[in-house]
Coordinates of C-alpha atoms in Angstrom, one line a residue:
Chain O
M1 CA 0.0 0.1 0.0
K2 CA 2.8 2.4 0.9
K3 CA 4.6 1.7 -2.3
I4 CA 1.8 3.4 -4.1
Y5 CA 3.4 6.8 -3.1
I6 CA 6.5 6.3 -5.2
P7 CA 4.9 5.9 -8.5
L8 CA 2.4 8.7 -7.5
I9 CA 5.2 11.2 -7.0
V10 CA 6.8 10.2 -10.4
V11 CA 3.5 10.6 -12.1
V12 CA 2.7 13.9 -10.6
F13 CA 6.2 15.3 -11.5
S14 CA 5.9 14.0 -15.1
L15 CA 2.4 15.5 -15.6
F16 CA 4.1 18.8 -16.1
S17 CA 6.0 19.1 -19.2
C18 CA 9.3 20.8 -19.3
T19 CA 9.6 23.8 -21.8
K20 CA 12.7 25.7 -22.7
Q21 CA 11.6 29.2 -23.5
Q22 CA 13.0 32.7 -23.1
G23 CA 11.1 35.8 -23.3
P24 CA 9.2 38.0 -23.7
I25 CA 10.9 40.3 -26.1
E26 CA 8.6 43.3 -26.4
P27 CA 8.4 45.3 -29.7
L28 CA 9.7 48.8 -29.0
L29 CA 6.8 51.2 -29.0
V30 CA 6.9 54.5 -30.6
I31 CA 6.1 56.8 -27.7
S32 CA 4.6 60.2 -28.6
T33 CA 2.4 61.6 -25.8
V34 CA 2.5 60.0 -22.3
S35 CA -0.4 60.2 -19.9
Y36 CA 0.5 60.0 -16.2
V37 CA -2.8 58.4 -15.3
N38 CA -3.0 55.9 -18.2
D39 CA 0.6 55.1 -18.7
I40 CA 2.8 55.9 -15.7
Q41 CA 0.6 55.1 -12.7
P42 CA -0.1 51.4 -14.0
I43 CA 3.6 50.8 -14.0
F44 CA 3.8 51.8 -10.3
D45 CA 0.7 49.8 -9.6
E46 CA 2.2 46.7 -11.1
N47 CA 5.8 46.9 -10.0
C48 CA 6.2 49.3 -7.0
I49 CA 3.3 49.6 -4.6
D50 CA 3.9 46.3 -2.9
C51 CA 6.7 48.2 -1.0
H52 CA 5.9 52.0 -1.7
N53 CA 2.6 52.2 -0.1
I54 CA 1.0 54.2 2.7
N55 CA 1.5 51.4 5.3
V56 CA 5.2 50.9 4.9
E57 CA 6.4 54.0 3.2
Q58 CA 8.6 55.3 6.1
H59 CA 10.9 52.3 5.5
F60 CA 11.2 52.7 1.6
G61 CA 12.6 56.2 1.1
D62 CA 9.5 57.7 2.6
L63 CA 7.9 57.4 -0.8
N64 CA 4.2 56.4 -1.5
L65 CA 3.5 55.5 -5.1
E66 CA -0.2 54.7 -4.8
A67 CA -2.7 56.3 -7.1
D68 CA -3.7 60.0 -6.0
K69 CA -0.6 60.1 -3.8
S70 CA 2.3 59.4 -6.2
Y71 CA 2.3 62.5 -8.3
I72 CA 2.6 65.0 -5.5
E73 CA 5.3 62.9 -3.8
L74 CA 7.5 62.8 -6.9
I75 CA 7.5 66.3 -8.6
N76 CA 10.4 68.5 -7.3
I77 CA 10.5 66.6 -4.0
N78 CA 13.8 66.0 -2.4
A79 CA 15.0 62.5 -1.7
D80 CA 14.7 61.7 2.0
Y81 CA 18.3 61.0 2.4
D82 CA 19.8 64.0 0.4
E83 CA 18.3 67.4 0.0
N84 CA 20.3 68.2 -3.1
I85 CA 18.8 65.6 -5.3
K86 CA 15.1 65.4 -6.5
R87 CA 12.9 62.5 -7.3
V88 CA 11.5 64.0 -10.6
I89 CA 12.7 67.3 -12.2
P90 CA 10.4 68.1 -15.1
N91 CA 12.1 68.0 -18.5
N92 CA 15.3 66.7 -16.9
A93 CA 15.3 62.8 -16.7
I94 CA 19.1 62.6 -16.3
N95 CA 18.9 64.4 -13.0
S96 CA 15.8 62.7 -11.7
I97 CA 16.3 59.8 -9.2
L98 CA 13.2 58.1 -10.5
W99 CA 14.6 57.6 -13.9
Q100 CA 18.2 56.7 -12.7
K101 CA 16.9 54.0 -10.4
V102 CA 14.6 52.3 -13.0
N103 CA 17.3 52.7 -15.7
N104 CA 19.7 50.6 -13.5
S105 CA 22.4 53.3 -13.5
N106 CA 23.7 52.3 -10.0
L107 CA 24.0 56.1 -9.3
Y108 CA 21.7 56.3 -6.4
G109 CA 22.0 53.0 -4.4
D110 CA 19.8 50.0 -5.2
N111 CA 18.2 50.1 -8.7
M112 CA 14.5 49.6 -8.7
P113 CA 12.4 47.5 -8.6
L114 CA 14.3 45.3 -6.3
T115 CA 12.2 42.1 -6.5
P116 CA 10.6 40.2 -7.9
N117 CA 9.7 42.0 -11.1
D118 CA 13.3 43.2 -11.7
P119 CA 13.9 45.1 -14.0
L120 CA 11.2 47.3 -15.7
S121 CA 10.7 46.4 -19.4
Q122 CA 12.3 48.6 -21.9
N123 CA 9.0 50.1 -22.9
N124 CA 8.1 50.9 -19.4
Q125 CA 11.5 52.6 -18.8
N126 CA 11.0 54.6 -22.0
L127 CA 7.6 55.7 -20.9
I128 CA 8.9 57.1 -17.8
K129 CA 11.8 58.9 -19.5
V130 CA 9.6 60.4 -22.1
W131 CA 7.0 61.5 -19.5
I132 CA 9.6 63.4 -17.6
E133 CA 11.1 64.9 -20.8
E134 CA 7.6 66.0 -21.7
G135 CA 7.4 68.0 -18.6
A136 CA 6.2 65.4 -16.0
L137 CA 2.6 66.4 -16.4
D138 CA -0.3 65.2 -14.3
N139 CA -2.4 64.3 -17.3
Chain H
M1 CA 0.0 -1.4 31.2
S2 CA 2.3 -0.3 28.4
I3 CA 1.9 3.4 29.4
Y4 CA 3.0 2.4 33.0
K5 CA 6.0 0.6 31.4
N6 CA 7.1 3.6 29.4
V7 CA 6.5 5.9 32.3
S8 CA 8.7 3.8 34.5
K9 CA 11.4 3.5 31.8
L10 CA 11.4 7.2 31.5
L11 CA 11.7 7.6 35.3
I12 CA 14.6 5.3 35.4
L13 CA 16.2 7.3 32.6
L14 CA 15.7 10.6 34.4
L15 CA 17.0 9.2 37.6
S16 CA 20.1 7.7 35.9
F17 CA 20.8 11.1 34.3
A18 CA 20.7 12.7 37.8
S19 CA 23.0 10.2 39.5
V20 CA 25.3 9.0 36.8
S21 CA 27.7 11.9 36.1
V22 CA 29.6 11.7 39.3
Y23 CA 30.3 8.0 39.1
A24 CA 33.8 6.9 38.2
Q25 CA 34.1 3.3 37.2
E26 CA 36.4 1.2 39.3
A27 CA 36.9 -2.5 39.2
W28 CA 34.1 -4.2 41.1
I29 CA 35.8 -6.6 43.5
V30 CA 33.7 -9.5 44.9
P31 CA 34.7 -10.9 48.2
D32 CA 36.4 -14.3 47.6
A33 CA 33.9 -16.2 49.9
E34 CA 30.9 -14.8 48.0
N35 CA 32.7 -15.6 44.6
A36 CA 32.9 -19.2 45.5
I37 CA 29.3 -19.9 46.3
V38 CA 27.6 -22.2 43.9
N39 CA 24.1 -21.6 42.4
P40 CA 21.9 -23.8 44.7
I41 CA 19.2 -24.2 42.1
Q42 CA 21.7 -25.4 39.4
N43 CA 20.4 -23.5 36.3
S44 CA 17.2 -25.7 36.0
E45 CA 14.7 -24.9 33.2
A46 CA 12.2 -23.8 35.5
A47 CA 14.7 -21.4 37.1
I48 CA 15.7 -19.9 33.8
V49 CA 12.0 -19.3 32.8
S50 CA 11.3 -17.5 36.1
G51 CA 14.6 -15.6 35.9
Q52 CA 13.6 -14.5 32.4
K53 CA 10.2 -13.3 33.8
L54 CA 12.0 -11.2 36.4
Y55 CA 14.5 -9.9 33.9
K56 CA 11.8 -8.7 31.6
S57 CA 10.1 -6.7 34.2
L58 CA 13.2 -5.3 36.2
C59 CA 16.3 -5.3 34.0
V60 CA 15.3 -4.8 30.5
A61 CA 15.1 -1.1 30.6
C62 CA 18.8 -0.6 31.0
H63 CA 20.3 -4.0 30.0
G64 CA 18.1 -4.3 27.0
N65 CA 15.9 -7.0 25.5
L66 CA 18.7 -9.4 24.7
G67 CA 20.9 -8.5 27.5
A68 CA 23.3 -6.5 25.4
G69 CA 23.4 -3.5 27.8
D70 CA 21.5 -1.5 25.2
G71 CA 18.1 -0.8 26.8
V72 CA 16.2 2.4 26.2
A73 CA 17.3 3.8 29.5
A74 CA 20.9 3.1 28.8
V75 CA 21.2 5.9 26.3
G76 CA 22.5 8.5 28.8
L77 CA 24.4 6.1 31.1
N78 CA 28.1 6.2 31.7
P79 CA 29.4 3.7 32.4
K80 CA 27.2 1.6 30.2
P81 CA 25.1 -1.2 31.8
T82 CA 26.8 -4.6 31.8
D83 CA 26.5 -6.5 28.4
F84 CA 25.5 -10.1 29.4
T85 CA 26.5 -11.3 26.1
T86 CA 30.2 -10.9 26.3
A87 CA 32.8 -13.6 27.1
D88 CA 34.0 -11.3 30.0
F89 CA 30.6 -11.6 31.7
H90 CA 30.5 -15.4 31.4
K91 CA 33.9 -15.8 32.9
Q92 CA 32.5 -14.6 36.2
T93 CA 31.2 -17.2 38.7
A94 CA 27.5 -17.5 39.5
G95 CA 28.3 -16.4 43.1
S96 CA 30.0 -13.2 41.8
V97 CA 26.9 -12.4 39.7
F98 CA 24.6 -13.1 42.6
W99 CA 26.6 -10.8 44.9
K100 CA 26.6 -8.0 42.4
L101 CA 22.9 -8.0 41.7
S102 CA 22.3 -8.2 45.5
K103 CA 24.4 -5.4 46.5
G104 CA 24.1 -3.0 43.4
R105 CA 26.4 -0.1 42.6
G106 CA 25.6 3.4 41.4
V107 CA 22.7 3.3 39.1
M108 CA 22.5 -0.5 39.4
A109 CA 19.9 -1.1 42.2
P110 CA 20.6 -3.5 45.1
Y111 CA 18.1 -6.3 44.9
E112 CA 18.9 -7.9 48.2
G113 CA 15.9 -6.3 49.9
M114 CA 13.6 -6.5 46.9
L115 CA 13.9 -10.2 45.7
S116 CA 14.0 -13.4 47.6
E117 CA 17.2 -15.3 47.5
E118 CA 15.5 -17.9 45.2
D119 CA 14.5 -15.2 42.8
R120 CA 17.9 -13.7 42.7
W121 CA 19.5 -17.2 41.9
A122 CA 16.8 -17.6 39.2
L123 CA 17.9 -14.4 37.6
V124 CA 21.6 -15.5 37.8
S125 CA 20.5 -18.7 36.1
Y126 CA 18.8 -16.8 33.3
L127 CA 21.7 -14.4 32.8
K128 CA 24.2 -17.4 32.6
S129 CA 21.9 -19.0 29.9
L130 CA 22.5 -16.0 27.6
K131 CA 24.6 -16.7 24.6
V132 CA 27.9 -15.0 24.0
E133 CA 27.5 -12.8 20.9
I134 CA 30.5 -12.2 18.6
P135 CA 30.7 -8.4 18.8
K136 CA 31.9 -7.8 15.2
K137 CA 28.5 -8.6 13.7
K138 CA 26.7 -5.9 15.6
V139 CA 29.1 -3.2 14.7
A140 CA 29.2 -3.9 11.0
T141 CA 25.5 -3.2 10.5
K142 CA 25.2 0.0 12.5
K143 CA 24.4 2.9 10.2
V144 CA 25.2 6.7 10.7
N145 CA 21.8 8.0 11.3
N146 CA 22.4 11.6 12.2
T147 CA 24.8 13.0 9.7
F148 CA 22.7 16.2 10.1
L149 CA 19.6 16.8 12.3
F150 CA 17.1 17.9 9.8
T151 CA 16.3 17.6 6.2
Q152 CA 17.6 21.0 5.4
L153 CA 20.8 22.6 6.6
I154 CA 20.1 26.4 6.3
N155 CA 18.9 26.8 2.8
T156 CA 20.3 23.6 1.2
Q157 CA 19.1 20.0 1.5
T158 CA 20.9 17.5 3.6
V159 CA 21.3 13.7 3.1
Q160 CA 18.9 13.5 6.1
T161 CA 15.5 11.7 5.6
L162 CA 12.8 11.3 8.3
P163 CA 12.4 8.3 10.6
N164 CA 9.5 6.2 9.6
K165 CA 6.0 7.8 10.4
I166 CA 7.7 11.0 11.5
S167 CA 6.7 14.5 10.2
E168 CA 8.8 17.7 10.0
F169 CA 7.4 21.1 10.1
T170 CA 9.7 24.1 9.1
I171 CA 9.3 27.8 9.3
Q172 CA 11.9 29.7 7.4
H173 CA 11.9 33.5 7.8
R174 CA 14.3 36.1 6.2
F175 CA 14.2 39.7 7.0
G176 CA 15.0 42.4 4.3
V177 CA 18.3 43.3 3.0
T178 CA 20.3 45.5 5.5
Q179 CA 23.8 46.8 6.4
L180 CA 25.5 48.2 9.4
N181 CA 24.4 51.8 9.2
S182 CA 21.8 53.9 10.9
D183 CA 19.1 51.9 8.9
F184 CA 20.2 48.8 10.8
I185 CA 18.7 50.2 14.0
N186 CA 15.9 52.2 12.4
D187 CA 14.6 49.2 10.5
F188 CA 15.4 46.9 13.4
L189 CA 17.9 44.5 11.9
G190 CA 15.9 44.6 8.6
M191 CA 12.8 43.3 10.2
D192 CA 10.7 46.3 9.1
L193 CA 11.6 45.7 5.5
G194 CA 10.0 43.3 3.1
A195 CA 10.4 39.9 4.5
N196 CA 10.3 36.4 2.9
L197 CA 8.8 33.4 4.6
R198 CA 8.4 29.6 3.8
L199 CA 6.3 27.1 5.6
A200 CA 6.9 23.5 4.9
Y201 CA 5.5 20.2 5.9
A202 CA 7.4 16.8 5.2
K203 CA 6.1 13.4 5.9
A204 CA 8.1 10.2 5.9
I205 CA 6.8 7.5 3.7
N206 CA 9.4 5.1 5.0
S207 CA 12.7 5.7 6.8
R208 CA 14.5 6.3 3.4
L209 CA 11.9 8.3 1.6
Y210 CA 9.8 11.5 2.4
A211 CA 7.5 13.8 0.5
E212 CA 7.2 17.5 1.3
I213 CA 5.0 20.5 0.4
G214 CA 5.9 24.1 1.0
R215 CA 4.8 27.6 0.3
T216 CA 7.0 30.7 -0.1
R217 CA 6.0 34.3 -0.1
Y218 CA 8.3 35.4 -2.9
G219 CA 6.5 34.6 -6.2
K220 CA 3.6 33.1 -4.2
T221 CA 5.4 29.8 -4.8
Y222 CA 4.2 26.4 -3.8
D223 CA 6.8 23.6 -3.9
L224 CA 6.4 19.8 -4.0
G225 CA 9.5 17.7 -3.2
A226 CA 10.7 14.3 -2.3
K227 CA 14.0 12.9 -1.1
Y228 CA 15.3 9.3 -1.2
L229 CA 18.3 8.0 0.8
V230 CA 20.2 5.8 -1.7
L231 CA 23.2 4.9 0.5
Q232 CA 23.8 5.3 4.2
Q233 CA 27.2 5.7 5.8
T234 CA 28.1 3.0 8.3
I235 CA 29.9 3.5 11.6
D236 CA 32.8 1.2 10.6
N237 CA 33.2 3.3 7.5
K238 CA 33.0 0.3 5.1
T239 CA 30.4 2.6 3.4
P240 CA 32.3 5.8 4.0
F241 CA 29.6 8.3 3.1
S242 CA 25.8 8.7 2.5
I243 CA 24.1 9.6 -0.8
A244 CA 20.6 11.0 -1.2
V245 CA 18.7 12.2 -4.3
Y246 CA 16.3 15.1 -4.0
G247 CA 13.8 16.6 -6.5
N248 CA 11.6 19.6 -6.1
M249 CA 9.1 21.4 -8.3
G250 CA 8.2 25.1 -7.6
I251 CA 5.0 26.5 -8.8
N252 CA 4.8 30.3 -9.1
T253 CA 1.2 31.4 -8.6
Q254 CA 1.7 35.1 -9.0
K255 CA -0.3 36.9 -11.6
F256 CA 1.7 37.0 -14.9
P257 CA 2.9 40.5 -15.7
K258 CA 1.1 42.3 -18.7
V259 CA 2.9 42.0 -22.1
I260 CA 2.1 44.2 -25.0
D261 CA 0.8 42.8 -28.2
G262 CA 3.4 41.7 -30.7
S263 CA 5.8 40.3 -28.1
T264 CA 7.7 37.2 -29.0
F265 CA 9.8 34.6 -27.5
V266 CA 13.5 34.7 -28.2
D267 CA 13.1 32.1 -30.9
G268 CA 10.7 34.4 -32.7
S269 CA 7.3 32.7 -32.0
N270 CA 4.4 34.7 -30.6
F271 CA 4.7 35.2 -26.9
S272 CA 1.9 34.0 -24.5
Y273 CA 2.1 32.8 -20.9
S274 CA 1.1 29.2 -20.1
F275 CA 1.0 27.2 -16.9
A276 CA 4.2 25.5 -17.7
H277 CA 5.9 28.9 -17.4
R278 CA 5.2 28.9 -13.6
L279 CA 7.3 25.8 -13.0
S280 CA 10.8 25.5 -11.9
F281 CA 12.7 22.4 -11.0
N282 CA 15.5 21.5 -8.5
S283 CA 17.3 18.2 -9.0
Q284 CA 20.3 17.2 -6.9
I285 CA 22.4 14.3 -5.6
I286 CA 23.8 14.9 -2.2
F287 CA 27.0 13.3 -0.8
A288 CA 27.6 13.6 2.9
K289 CA 30.0 12.3 5.5
Q290 CA 30.0 12.4 9.2
F291 CA 33.7 12.7 10.2
S292 CA 32.9 12.5 13.9
E293 CA 29.9 12.7 16.1
S294 CA 30.1 16.5 16.0
F295 CA 31.3 17.3 12.6
S296 CA 29.6 16.5 9.2
M297 CA 30.2 17.9 5.7
Q298 CA 28.4 17.7 2.5
I299 CA 28.6 18.5 -1.2
A300 CA 25.6 18.5 -3.5
P301 CA 25.6 19.2 -7.3
V302 CA 22.4 20.9 -8.1
V303 CA 20.7 21.3 -11.5
I304 CA 18.1 24.1 -11.6
W305 CA 15.6 24.4 -14.6
H306 CA 13.3 27.2 -15.1
N307 CA 10.7 26.7 -17.9
L308 CA 10.6 30.3 -18.7
V309 CA 13.4 32.8 -18.1
A310 CA 14.0 36.5 -19.3
K311 CA 15.3 37.1 -22.7
D312 CA 19.0 37.2 -21.9
E313 CA 19.0 34.4 -19.4
K314 CA 19.5 30.6 -19.6
N315 CA 17.0 28.0 -18.5
L316 CA 19.6 25.9 -16.9
D317 CA 21.6 26.7 -13.9
F318 CA 24.3 24.4 -12.3
V319 CA 25.7 25.0 -8.8
I320 CA 27.6 22.9 -6.2
P321 CA 26.6 23.9 -2.7
F322 CA 29.0 22.8 0.1
G323 CA 27.7 22.7 3.7
A324 CA 29.1 21.7 7.1
R325 CA 27.7 21.3 10.6
L326 CA 29.9 21.7 13.7
E327 CA 28.4 20.7 17.0
L328 CA 29.6 22.8 19.8
N329 CA 27.9 20.9 22.6
Q330 CA 24.7 19.0 23.0
K331 CA 22.5 22.0 22.5
S332 CA 24.2 24.1 20.0
A333 CA 25.9 23.9 16.6
L334 CA 27.5 26.1 14.0
L335 CA 26.2 25.7 10.4
F336 CA 27.8 26.8 7.2
E337 CA 27.0 26.9 3.6
V338 CA 28.8 28.3 0.4
T339 CA 27.6 27.7 -3.1
P340 CA 30.0 28.1 -6.0
K341 CA 27.9 28.8 -9.2
I342 CA 29.3 27.0 -12.1
I343 CA 26.5 27.8 -14.7
A344 CA 24.5 30.9 -13.6
K345 CA 23.7 34.5 -14.6
N346 CA 25.6 36.0 -11.6
K347 CA 28.5 34.2 -10.3
R348 CA 28.7 35.7 -6.8
M349 CA 28.5 32.8 -4.4
P350 CA 25.7 32.7 -1.8
L351 CA 27.1 32.4 1.7
S352 CA 25.3 31.5 4.9
I353 CA 26.2 30.9 8.5
A354 CA 23.9 30.0 11.3
Y355 CA 23.9 29.3 15.0
E356 CA 21.6 26.3 15.8
I357 CA 20.1 26.0 19.3
A358 CA 18.5 22.5 19.6
S359 CA 16.7 21.7 22.7
S360 CA 16.5 18.0 21.4
S361 CA 17.2 16.3 18.1
A362 CA 13.5 16.9 17.4
H363 CA 13.4 20.7 17.8
A364 CA 15.6 23.5 16.8
F365 CA 16.0 27.2 16.3
Q366 CA 18.5 28.5 13.9
L367 CA 19.7 32.2 13.8
I368 CA 20.9 33.0 10.3
L369 CA 23.3 35.4 8.7
T370 CA 23.1 35.1 4.9
S371 CA 23.5 36.7 1.7
T372 CA 20.1 36.0 0.2
D373 CA 16.6 36.8 1.0
R374 CA 15.4 33.9 -1.2
I375 CA 14.5 30.6 0.4
L376 CA 13.8 28.1 -2.3
E377 CA 17.0 26.9 -4.0
Q378 CA 15.8 27.6 -7.5
S379 CA 15.3 31.1 -6.5
I380 CA 18.5 31.5 -4.6
Y381 CA 20.8 30.3 -7.3
S382 CA 19.1 31.8 -10.3
N383 CA 18.9 35.3 -8.9
E384 CA 21.7 37.8 -8.1
T385 CA 23.4 37.2 -4.7
I386 CA 23.3 40.3 -2.4
D387 CA 26.6 42.2 -2.7
Y388 CA 28.2 41.3 0.7
S389 CA 31.4 43.1 -0.4
Q390 CA 29.4 46.3 0.2
G391 CA 28.6 45.1 3.7
K392 CA 25.0 44.1 2.8
F393 CA 23.4 41.1 4.4
V394 CA 20.2 39.4 5.5
L395 CA 19.2 38.1 9.0
G396 CA 16.6 35.5 9.5
F397 CA 15.7 32.3 11.5
N398 CA 14.5 28.8 10.8
I399 CA 12.3 26.9 13.2
K400 CA 12.2 23.1 12.9
R401 CA 10.2 20.5 14.6
L402 CA 9.9 16.7 14.2
F403 CA 6.8 15.1 15.5

């Protein structure tokens, strides 16, 4: 009776076929006008708010990226650890911490997101860059 | 009845622990006059049978079922109870044995006041009827059972399986990534940061095979695993090490991220997620050796397979974790793990050390300093190891319980 377990385990394991696949490769989108509400906030919702939310914000750079809160916490706001650098400077992605962190530049400590969706897709990175260069509008 | 027996065995065990440590063993000299006394009932069949009855109720706890001095209560005894199956024992005269069991010494009770003279002679008759065992045979078959205490060392698997019908429950908890600066206190050792947690339940199918199921927070991952002990080290080192095989399948149950239309796999076909993409596999063969009762080491080539990986990564990873356990005393041990990555995206070696506090071999608490906040091996080896050269680390603990 006990011997039944052994074939059972083998069967359970072999039920799931192995695949050998890599991806996805996303086609690069041509980005013209970026909407904060429709394009940027969904990126935060999917990749950032597990940590950057109202409940735990004090431990994660004092930053809350939940909808309705994120915009005011980003635009021209100083990083909590250094008053000389800003999270987002409109029209200036290169000097915005947000862009540098998601661009994996290693300039400002850990790149984001940390885990488990590391890193942002190229399209999402481009969206953030273009949004900042277009003036970081709340549109 | 059997409960009463077990309780009395336990009491004898406890009493012997209390009294035994001070006792230094000297030669037990029997007065010549006593030595010369001949068994008045002359080893009759009836005497042996009644002696055996007395033995089963009074002596078996320490001296063992077959008289080999290996009863359940003998575990903590030093000196060990007399082995009645040795030639040395049988060299003694009946009078000498009679005198010794009458007078007692140390943990060995004096039976003078408890048993009649006839009963004591019956016991002597029974003991004298026991056969001399050739000691070589017994030693040859003894296996090394406790190379490690549990089925996992810190993060890696050990050769250890579970005793038959026994279950193991494990809680593995890792705090967030921290370093020794003001954040260390502010975030309380990393405890305030995002944490990872795994609960696991393992159940023995027999003493060589067990199956387990676990759930890890990262990736909302369920895992199913099984381990089989192929070869077990023996005490005489004729089999010099143990070998076990272990397999585990991780099932990531997190929502798949959105992909935009027109995405493709690396081979050019249209990209879409399927259930198979949630699966990852961990197969390994573990070689372990117990060098002494307090020091064991192991090495375990591990093949990790992910059904789906990001576009510039490989599905297969190959690593060789090395682990060691050094027992400091009966209650504590140091554990160590290092994992050279042979085929992997990032070659920095995961490192872990732990201090294990075990109240018994069935229950332990491990304090861990490690370089990864991942817990499942497929996740540890396929992801980047924390950069400990920058002083970053993860603290955590494991709690283990056999029942």
